[in-house]
PDB file of C-alpha atoms in Angstrom:
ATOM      1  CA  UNK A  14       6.844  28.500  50.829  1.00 44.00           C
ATOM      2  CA  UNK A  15       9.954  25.862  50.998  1.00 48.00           C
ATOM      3  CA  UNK A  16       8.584  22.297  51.455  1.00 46.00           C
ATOM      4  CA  UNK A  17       9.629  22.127  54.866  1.00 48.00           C
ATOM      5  CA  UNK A  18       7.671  24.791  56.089  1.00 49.00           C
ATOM      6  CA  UNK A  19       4.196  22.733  55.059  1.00 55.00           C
ATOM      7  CA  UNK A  20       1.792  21.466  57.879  1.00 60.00           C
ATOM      8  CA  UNK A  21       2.920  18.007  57.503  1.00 58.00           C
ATOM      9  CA  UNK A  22       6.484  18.210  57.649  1.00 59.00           C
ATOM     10  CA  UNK A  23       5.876  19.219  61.077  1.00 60.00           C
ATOM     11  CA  UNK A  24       4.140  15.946  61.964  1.00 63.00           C
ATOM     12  CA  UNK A  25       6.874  14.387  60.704  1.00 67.00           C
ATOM     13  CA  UNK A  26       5.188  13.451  57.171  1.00 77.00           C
ATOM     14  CA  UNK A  27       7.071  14.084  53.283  1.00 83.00           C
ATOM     15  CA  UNK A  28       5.314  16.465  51.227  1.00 86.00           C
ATOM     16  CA  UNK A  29       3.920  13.174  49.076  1.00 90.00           C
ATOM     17  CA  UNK A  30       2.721  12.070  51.894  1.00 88.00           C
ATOM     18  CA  UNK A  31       0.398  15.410  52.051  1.00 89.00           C
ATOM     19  CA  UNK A  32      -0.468  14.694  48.266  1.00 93.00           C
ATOM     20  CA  UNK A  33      -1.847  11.179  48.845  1.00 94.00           C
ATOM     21  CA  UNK A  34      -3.455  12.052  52.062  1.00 93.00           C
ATOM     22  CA  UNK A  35      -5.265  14.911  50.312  1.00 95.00           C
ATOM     23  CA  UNK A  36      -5.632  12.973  46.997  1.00 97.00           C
ATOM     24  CA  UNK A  37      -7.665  10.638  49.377  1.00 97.00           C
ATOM     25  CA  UNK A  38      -9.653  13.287  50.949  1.00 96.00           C
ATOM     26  CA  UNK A  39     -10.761  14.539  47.956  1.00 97.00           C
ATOM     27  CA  UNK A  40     -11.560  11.204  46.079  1.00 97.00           C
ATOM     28  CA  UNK A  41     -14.137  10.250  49.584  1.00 97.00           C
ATOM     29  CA  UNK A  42     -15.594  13.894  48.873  1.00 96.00           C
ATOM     30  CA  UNK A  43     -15.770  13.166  45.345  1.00 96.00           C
ATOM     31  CA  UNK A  44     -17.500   9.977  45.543  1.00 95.00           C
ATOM     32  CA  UNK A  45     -20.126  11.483  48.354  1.00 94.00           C
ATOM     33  CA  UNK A  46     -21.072  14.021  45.962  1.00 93.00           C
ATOM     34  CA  UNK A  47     -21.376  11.719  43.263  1.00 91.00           C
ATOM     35  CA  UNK A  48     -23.797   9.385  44.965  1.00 91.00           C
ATOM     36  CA  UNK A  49     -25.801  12.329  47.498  1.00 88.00           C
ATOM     37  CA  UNK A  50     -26.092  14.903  44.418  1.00 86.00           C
ATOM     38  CA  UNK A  51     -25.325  14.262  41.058  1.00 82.00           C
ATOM     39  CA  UNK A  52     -26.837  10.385  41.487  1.00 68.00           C
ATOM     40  CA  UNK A  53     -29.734  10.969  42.097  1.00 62.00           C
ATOM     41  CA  UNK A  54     -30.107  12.747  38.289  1.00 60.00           C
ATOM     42  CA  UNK A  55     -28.168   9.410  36.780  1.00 66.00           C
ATOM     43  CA  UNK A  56     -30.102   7.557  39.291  1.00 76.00           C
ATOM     44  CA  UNK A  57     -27.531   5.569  40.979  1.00 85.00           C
ATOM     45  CA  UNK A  58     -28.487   2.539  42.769  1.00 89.00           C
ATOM     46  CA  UNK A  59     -28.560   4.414  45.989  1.00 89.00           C
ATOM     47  CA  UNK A  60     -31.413   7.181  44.433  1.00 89.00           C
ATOM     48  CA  UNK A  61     -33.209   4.171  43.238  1.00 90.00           C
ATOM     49  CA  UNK A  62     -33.067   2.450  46.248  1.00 91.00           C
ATOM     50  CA  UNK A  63     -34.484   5.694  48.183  1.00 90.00           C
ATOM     51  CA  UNK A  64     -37.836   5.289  45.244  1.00 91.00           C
ATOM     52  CA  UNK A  65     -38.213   1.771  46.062  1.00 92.00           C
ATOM     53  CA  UNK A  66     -38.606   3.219  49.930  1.00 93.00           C
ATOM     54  CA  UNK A  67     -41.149   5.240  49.350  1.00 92.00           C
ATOM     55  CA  UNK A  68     -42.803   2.289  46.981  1.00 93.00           C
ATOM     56  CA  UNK A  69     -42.591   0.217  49.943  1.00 93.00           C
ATOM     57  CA  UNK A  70     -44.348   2.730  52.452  1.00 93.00           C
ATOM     58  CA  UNK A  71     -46.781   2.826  49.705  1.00 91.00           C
ATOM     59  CA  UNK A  72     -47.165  -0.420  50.190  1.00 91.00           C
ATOM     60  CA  UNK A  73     -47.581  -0.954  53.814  1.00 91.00           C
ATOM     61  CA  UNK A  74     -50.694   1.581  53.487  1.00 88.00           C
ATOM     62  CA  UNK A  75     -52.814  -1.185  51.849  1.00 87.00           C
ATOM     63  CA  UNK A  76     -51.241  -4.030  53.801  1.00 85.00           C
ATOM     64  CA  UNK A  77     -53.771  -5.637  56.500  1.00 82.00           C
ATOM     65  CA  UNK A  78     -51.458  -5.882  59.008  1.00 84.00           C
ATOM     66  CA  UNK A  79     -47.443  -4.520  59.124  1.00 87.00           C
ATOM     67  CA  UNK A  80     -45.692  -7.496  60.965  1.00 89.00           C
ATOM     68  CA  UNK A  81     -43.762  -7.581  57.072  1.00 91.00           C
ATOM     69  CA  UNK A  82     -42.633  -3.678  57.113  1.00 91.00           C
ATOM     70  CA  UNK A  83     -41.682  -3.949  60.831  1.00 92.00           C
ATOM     71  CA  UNK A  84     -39.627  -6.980  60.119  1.00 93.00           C
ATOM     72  CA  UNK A  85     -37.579  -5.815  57.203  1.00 93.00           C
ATOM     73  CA  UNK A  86     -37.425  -2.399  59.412  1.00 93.00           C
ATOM     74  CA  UNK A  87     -36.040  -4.247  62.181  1.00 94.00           C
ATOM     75  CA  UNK A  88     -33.131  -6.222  59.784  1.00 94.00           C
ATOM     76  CA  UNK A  89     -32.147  -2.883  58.913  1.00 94.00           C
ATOM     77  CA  UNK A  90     -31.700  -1.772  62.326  1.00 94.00           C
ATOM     78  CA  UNK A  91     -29.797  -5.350  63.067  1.00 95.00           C
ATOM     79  CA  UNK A  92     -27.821  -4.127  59.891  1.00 95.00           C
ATOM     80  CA  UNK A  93     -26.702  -0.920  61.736  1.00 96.00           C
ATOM     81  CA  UNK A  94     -26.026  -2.190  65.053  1.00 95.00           C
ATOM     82  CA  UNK A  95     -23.483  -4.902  63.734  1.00 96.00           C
ATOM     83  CA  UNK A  96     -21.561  -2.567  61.586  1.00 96.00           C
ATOM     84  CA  UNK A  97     -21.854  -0.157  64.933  1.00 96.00           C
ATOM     85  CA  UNK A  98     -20.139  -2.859  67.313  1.00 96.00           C
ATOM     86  CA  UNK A  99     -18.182  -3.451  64.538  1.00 95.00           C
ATOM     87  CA  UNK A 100     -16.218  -0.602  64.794  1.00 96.00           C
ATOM     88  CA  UNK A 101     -16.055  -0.421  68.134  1.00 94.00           C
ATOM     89  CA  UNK A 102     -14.202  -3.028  67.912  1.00 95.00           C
ATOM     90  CA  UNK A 103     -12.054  -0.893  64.852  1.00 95.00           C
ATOM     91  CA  UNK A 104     -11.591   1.752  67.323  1.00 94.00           C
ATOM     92  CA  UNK A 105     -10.213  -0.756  69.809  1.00 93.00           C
ATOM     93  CA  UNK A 106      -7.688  -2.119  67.762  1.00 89.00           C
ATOM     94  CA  UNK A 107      -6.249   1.360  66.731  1.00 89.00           C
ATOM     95  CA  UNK A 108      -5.650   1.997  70.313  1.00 89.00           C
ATOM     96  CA  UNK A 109      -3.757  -1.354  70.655  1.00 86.00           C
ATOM     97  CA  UNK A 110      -2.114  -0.598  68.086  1.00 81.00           C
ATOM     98  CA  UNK A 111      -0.853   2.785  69.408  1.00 81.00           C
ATOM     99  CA  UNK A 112      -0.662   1.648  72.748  1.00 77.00           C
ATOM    100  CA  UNK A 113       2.126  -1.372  71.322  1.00 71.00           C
ATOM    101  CA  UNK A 114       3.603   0.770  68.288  1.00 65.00           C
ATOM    102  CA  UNK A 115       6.914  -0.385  68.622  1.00 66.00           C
ATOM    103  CA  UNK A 116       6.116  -4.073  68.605  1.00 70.00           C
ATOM    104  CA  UNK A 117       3.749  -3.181  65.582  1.00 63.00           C
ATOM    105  CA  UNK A 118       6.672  -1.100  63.945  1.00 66.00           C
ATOM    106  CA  UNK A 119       8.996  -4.296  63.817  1.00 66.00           C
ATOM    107  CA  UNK A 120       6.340  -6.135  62.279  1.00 63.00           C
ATOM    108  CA  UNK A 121       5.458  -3.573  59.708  1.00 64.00           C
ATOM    109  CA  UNK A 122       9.475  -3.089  58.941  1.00 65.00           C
ATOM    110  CA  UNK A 123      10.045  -6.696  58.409  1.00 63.00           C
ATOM    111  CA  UNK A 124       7.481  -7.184  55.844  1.00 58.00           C
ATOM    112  CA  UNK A 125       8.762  -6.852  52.204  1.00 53.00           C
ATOM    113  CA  UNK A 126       6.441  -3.723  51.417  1.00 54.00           C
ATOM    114  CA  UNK A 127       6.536  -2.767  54.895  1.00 53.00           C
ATOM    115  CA  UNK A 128       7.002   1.424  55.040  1.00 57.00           C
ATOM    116  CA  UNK A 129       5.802   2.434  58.624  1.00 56.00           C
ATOM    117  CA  UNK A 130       8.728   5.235  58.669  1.00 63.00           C
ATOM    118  CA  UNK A 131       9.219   6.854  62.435  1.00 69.00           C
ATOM    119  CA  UNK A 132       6.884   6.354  65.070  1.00 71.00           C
ATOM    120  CA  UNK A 133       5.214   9.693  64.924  1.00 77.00           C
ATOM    121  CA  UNK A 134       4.262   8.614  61.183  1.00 80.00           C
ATOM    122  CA  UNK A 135       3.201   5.577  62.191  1.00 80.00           C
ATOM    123  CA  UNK A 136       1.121   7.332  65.282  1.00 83.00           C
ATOM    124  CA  UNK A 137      -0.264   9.859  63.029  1.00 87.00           C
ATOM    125  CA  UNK A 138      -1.569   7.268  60.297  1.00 89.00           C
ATOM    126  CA  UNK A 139      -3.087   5.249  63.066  1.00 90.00           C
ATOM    127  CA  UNK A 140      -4.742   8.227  64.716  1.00 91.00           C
ATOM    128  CA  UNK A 141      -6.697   8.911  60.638  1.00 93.00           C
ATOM    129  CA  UNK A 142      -7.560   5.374  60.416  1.00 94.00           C
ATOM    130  CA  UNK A 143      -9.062   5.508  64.054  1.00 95.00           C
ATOM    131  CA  UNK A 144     -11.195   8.661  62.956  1.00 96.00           C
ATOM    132  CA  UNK A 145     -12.566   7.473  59.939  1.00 97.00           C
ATOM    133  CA  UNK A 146     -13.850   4.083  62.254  1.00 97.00           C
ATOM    134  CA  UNK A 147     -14.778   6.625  64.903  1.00 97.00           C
ATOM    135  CA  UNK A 148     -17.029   8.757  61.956  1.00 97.00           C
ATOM    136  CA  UNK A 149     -18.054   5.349  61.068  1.00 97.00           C
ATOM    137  CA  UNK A 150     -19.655   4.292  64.226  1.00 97.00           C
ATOM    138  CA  UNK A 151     -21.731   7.802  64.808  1.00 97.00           C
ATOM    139  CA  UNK A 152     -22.709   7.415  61.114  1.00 97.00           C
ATOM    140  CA  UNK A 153     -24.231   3.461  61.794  1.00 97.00           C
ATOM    141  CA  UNK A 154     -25.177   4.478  65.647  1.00 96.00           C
ATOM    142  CA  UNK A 155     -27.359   7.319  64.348  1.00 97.00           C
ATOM    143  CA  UNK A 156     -28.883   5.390  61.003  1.00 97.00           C
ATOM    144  CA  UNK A 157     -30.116   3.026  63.926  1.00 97.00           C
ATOM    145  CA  UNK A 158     -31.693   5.512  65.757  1.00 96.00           C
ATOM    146  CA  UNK A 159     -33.159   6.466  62.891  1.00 97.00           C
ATOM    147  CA  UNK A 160     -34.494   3.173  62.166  1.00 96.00           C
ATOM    148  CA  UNK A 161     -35.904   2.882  65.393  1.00 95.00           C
ATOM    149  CA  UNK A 162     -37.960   6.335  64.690  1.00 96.00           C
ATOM    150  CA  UNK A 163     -39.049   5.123  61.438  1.00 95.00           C
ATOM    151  CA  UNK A 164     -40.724   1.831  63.297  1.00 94.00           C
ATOM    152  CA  UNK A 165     -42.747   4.385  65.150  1.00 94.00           C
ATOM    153  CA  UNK A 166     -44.159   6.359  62.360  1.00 93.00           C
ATOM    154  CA  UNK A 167     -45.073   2.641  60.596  1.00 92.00           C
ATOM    155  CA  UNK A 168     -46.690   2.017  63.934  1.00 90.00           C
ATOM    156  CA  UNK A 169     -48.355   5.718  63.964  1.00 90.00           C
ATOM    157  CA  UNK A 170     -49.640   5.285  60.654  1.00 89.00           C
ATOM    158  CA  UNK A 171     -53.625   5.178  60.376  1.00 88.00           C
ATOM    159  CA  UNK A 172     -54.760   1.800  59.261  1.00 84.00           C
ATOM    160  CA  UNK A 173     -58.547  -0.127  58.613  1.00 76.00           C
ATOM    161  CA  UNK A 174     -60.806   2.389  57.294  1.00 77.00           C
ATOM    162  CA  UNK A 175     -58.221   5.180  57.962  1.00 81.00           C
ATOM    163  CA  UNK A 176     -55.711   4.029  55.531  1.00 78.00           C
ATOM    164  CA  UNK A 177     -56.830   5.760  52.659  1.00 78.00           C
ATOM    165  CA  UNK A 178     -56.760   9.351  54.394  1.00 85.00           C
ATOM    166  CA  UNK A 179     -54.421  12.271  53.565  1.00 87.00           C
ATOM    167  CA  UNK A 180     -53.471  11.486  56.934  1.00 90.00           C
ATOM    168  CA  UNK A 181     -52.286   8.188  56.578  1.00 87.00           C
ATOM    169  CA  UNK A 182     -50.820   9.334  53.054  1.00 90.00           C
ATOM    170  CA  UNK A 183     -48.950  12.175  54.886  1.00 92.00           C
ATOM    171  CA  UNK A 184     -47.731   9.301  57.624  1.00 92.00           C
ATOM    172  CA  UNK A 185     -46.036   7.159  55.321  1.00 91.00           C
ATOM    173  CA  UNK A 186     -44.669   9.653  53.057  1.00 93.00           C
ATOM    174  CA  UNK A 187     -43.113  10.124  57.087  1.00 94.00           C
ATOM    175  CA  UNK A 188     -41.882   7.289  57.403  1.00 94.00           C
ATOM    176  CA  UNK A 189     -40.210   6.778  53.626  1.00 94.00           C
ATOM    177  CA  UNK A 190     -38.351  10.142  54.282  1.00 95.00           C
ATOM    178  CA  UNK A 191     -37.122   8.835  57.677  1.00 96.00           C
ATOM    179  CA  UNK A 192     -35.905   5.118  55.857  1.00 95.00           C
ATOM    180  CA  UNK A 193     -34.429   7.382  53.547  1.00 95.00           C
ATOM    181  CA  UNK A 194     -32.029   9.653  55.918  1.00 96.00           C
ATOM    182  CA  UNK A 195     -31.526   6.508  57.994  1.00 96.00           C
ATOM    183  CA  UNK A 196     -30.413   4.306  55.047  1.00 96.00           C
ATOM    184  CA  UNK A 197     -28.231   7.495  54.024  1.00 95.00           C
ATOM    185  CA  UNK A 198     -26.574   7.816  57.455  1.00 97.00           C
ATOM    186  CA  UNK A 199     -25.914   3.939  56.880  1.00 97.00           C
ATOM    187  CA  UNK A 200     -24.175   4.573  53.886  1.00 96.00           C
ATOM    188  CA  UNK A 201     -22.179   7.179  54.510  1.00 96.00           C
ATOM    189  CA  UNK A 202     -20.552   4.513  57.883  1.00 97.00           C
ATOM    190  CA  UNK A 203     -20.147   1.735  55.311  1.00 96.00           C
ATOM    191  CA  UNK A 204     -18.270   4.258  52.624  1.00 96.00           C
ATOM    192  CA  UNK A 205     -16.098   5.187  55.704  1.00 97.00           C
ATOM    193  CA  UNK A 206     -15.130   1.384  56.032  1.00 97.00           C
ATOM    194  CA  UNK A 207     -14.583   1.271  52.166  1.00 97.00           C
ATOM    195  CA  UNK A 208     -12.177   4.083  52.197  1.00 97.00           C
ATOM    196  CA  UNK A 209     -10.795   2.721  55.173  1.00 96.00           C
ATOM    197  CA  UNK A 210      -9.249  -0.135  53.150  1.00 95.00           C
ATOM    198  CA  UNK A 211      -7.432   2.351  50.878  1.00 96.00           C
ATOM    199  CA  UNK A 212      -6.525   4.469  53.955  1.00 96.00           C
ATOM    200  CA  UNK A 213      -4.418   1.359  54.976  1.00 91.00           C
ATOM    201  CA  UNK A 214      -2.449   1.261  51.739  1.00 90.00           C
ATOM    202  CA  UNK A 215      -0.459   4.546  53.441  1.00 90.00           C
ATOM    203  CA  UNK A 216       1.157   2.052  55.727  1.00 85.00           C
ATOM    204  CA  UNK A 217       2.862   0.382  52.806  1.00 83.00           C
ATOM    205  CA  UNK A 218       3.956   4.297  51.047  1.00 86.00           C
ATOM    206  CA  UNK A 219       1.870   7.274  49.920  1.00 91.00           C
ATOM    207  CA  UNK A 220       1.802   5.624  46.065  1.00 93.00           C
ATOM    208  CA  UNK A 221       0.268   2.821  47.538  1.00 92.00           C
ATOM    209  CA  UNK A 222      -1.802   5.032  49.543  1.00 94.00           C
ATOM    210  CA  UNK A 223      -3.431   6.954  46.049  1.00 96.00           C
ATOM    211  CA  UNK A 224      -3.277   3.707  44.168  1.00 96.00           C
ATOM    212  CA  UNK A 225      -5.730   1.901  47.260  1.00 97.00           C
ATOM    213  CA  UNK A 226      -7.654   4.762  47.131  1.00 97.00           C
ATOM    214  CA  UNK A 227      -8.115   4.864  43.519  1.00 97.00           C
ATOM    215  CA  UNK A 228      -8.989   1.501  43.248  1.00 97.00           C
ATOM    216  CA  UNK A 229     -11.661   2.019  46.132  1.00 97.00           C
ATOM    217  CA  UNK A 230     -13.313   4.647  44.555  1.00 97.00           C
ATOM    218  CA  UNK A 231     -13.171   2.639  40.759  1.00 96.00           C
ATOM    219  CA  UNK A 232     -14.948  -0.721  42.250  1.00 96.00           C
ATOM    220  CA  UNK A 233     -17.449   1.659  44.357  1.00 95.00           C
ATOM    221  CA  UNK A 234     -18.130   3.590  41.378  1.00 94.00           C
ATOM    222  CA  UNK A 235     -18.582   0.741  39.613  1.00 93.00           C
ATOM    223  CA  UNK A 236     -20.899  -0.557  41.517  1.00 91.00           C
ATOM    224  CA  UNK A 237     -23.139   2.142  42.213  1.00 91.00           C
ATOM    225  CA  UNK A 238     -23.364   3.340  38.626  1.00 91.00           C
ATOM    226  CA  UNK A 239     -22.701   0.265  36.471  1.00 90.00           C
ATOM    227  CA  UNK A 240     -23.028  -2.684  37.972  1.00 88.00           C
ATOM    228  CA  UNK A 241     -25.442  -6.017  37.771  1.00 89.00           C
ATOM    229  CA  UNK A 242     -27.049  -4.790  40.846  1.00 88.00           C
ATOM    230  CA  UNK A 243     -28.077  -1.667  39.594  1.00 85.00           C
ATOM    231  CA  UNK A 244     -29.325  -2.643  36.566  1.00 86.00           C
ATOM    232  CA  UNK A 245     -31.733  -5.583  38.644  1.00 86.00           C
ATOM    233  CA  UNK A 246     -33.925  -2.511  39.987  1.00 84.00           C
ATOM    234  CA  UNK A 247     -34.132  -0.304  37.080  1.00 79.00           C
TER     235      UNK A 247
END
């Protein structure tokens, strides 16, 4: 099939252009299923982080009252509701930005690395960037939700004499796998945001574009697998 028959070239995008956007794709797939899956078996700092969950609703059984568990649960909420109006606001400044390309186009042009190409490209690498904030805020919206759920199954869970039943066992074993998914969901909006910043390097060229996203997934790597942080809670 000649290169001008390929999906892209009839958005107006160069066939490199369709290598770095699915060189990107496949890196934020890559890195999901390196953290979700094959993590937990290297145990990442997100796998260990989902142990000390389940140590903490451990925890909370024996405590004498849970004003400390709802607290931390409610910072996490406070967590996903700022990163949720966060990008909102995200979203809102793609659509400026589409709704004032031309202005925005000049800018980009006069800028030494400045690449923004024809205003379909530019439309169509603005409309991406707005997904990926749009996946973002369902990802954070939901993880509060979540949080908010997991509050009630700390506040269902059998205390006093109570608290040493299978039933309170079974409650915050509940709740841990709740923290869990929420604190997953959470990640998955903040990874969007992370890949977001080597999403933008498109605007400057597709090279830029795979060497952004390269660099992304390196310091996230990094950081999940080898880092200081990690090796604090091992």
């Amino acid at each position: 099939m000649p290169i001008a028959c390929y999906p892209w070239s009839m958005l107006g995008l160069t066939f490199l252009d369709g290598v770095a956007f699915g060189y990107f794709a496949v890196a934020w797939a890559a890195y999901s299923w390196l953290v979700e899956v094959w993590g937990g078996g290297r145990r990442g700092l997100t796998a260990t982080m989902a142990e000390y969950r389940r140590a903490w609703m451990t925890e909370m059984l024996v405590r004498p009252n849970r004003i400390v568990d709802t607290q931390i649960n409610m910072t996490l909420q406070q967590g996903s509701s700022f990163f949720a109006s966060t990008s909102l606001l995200a979203v809102g400044a793609c659509l400026g930005l589409m709704n004032a390309s031309d202005r925005a186009l000049e800018v980009v042009q006069s800028l030494s690395l400045g690449h923004a190409g024809s205003r379909q490209q530019w439309e169509i690498k603005l409309a991406g960037l707005l997904v990926i904030f749009v996946y973002a805020f369902f990802k954070f919206g939901w993880a509060y939700r979540l949080f908010n759920y997991c509050a009630i199954l700390i506040g269902a869970t059998p205390e006093g004499d109570r608290r040493g039943s299978d039933e309170a066992k079974a409650m915050a074993e509940r709740a841990a796998r709740m923290n869990t998914i929420a604190a997953a969901h959470f990640n998955r909006g903040q990874r969007a945001f992370f890949f977001a910043l080597g999403y933008l390097g498109w605007f400057a060229g597709p090279i830029v574009f795979m060497v952004a996203t390269t660099a992304v997934f390196a310091v996230l790597y990094r950081r999940q697998f080898y880092s200081e942080s990690r090796q604090s809670v091992l």
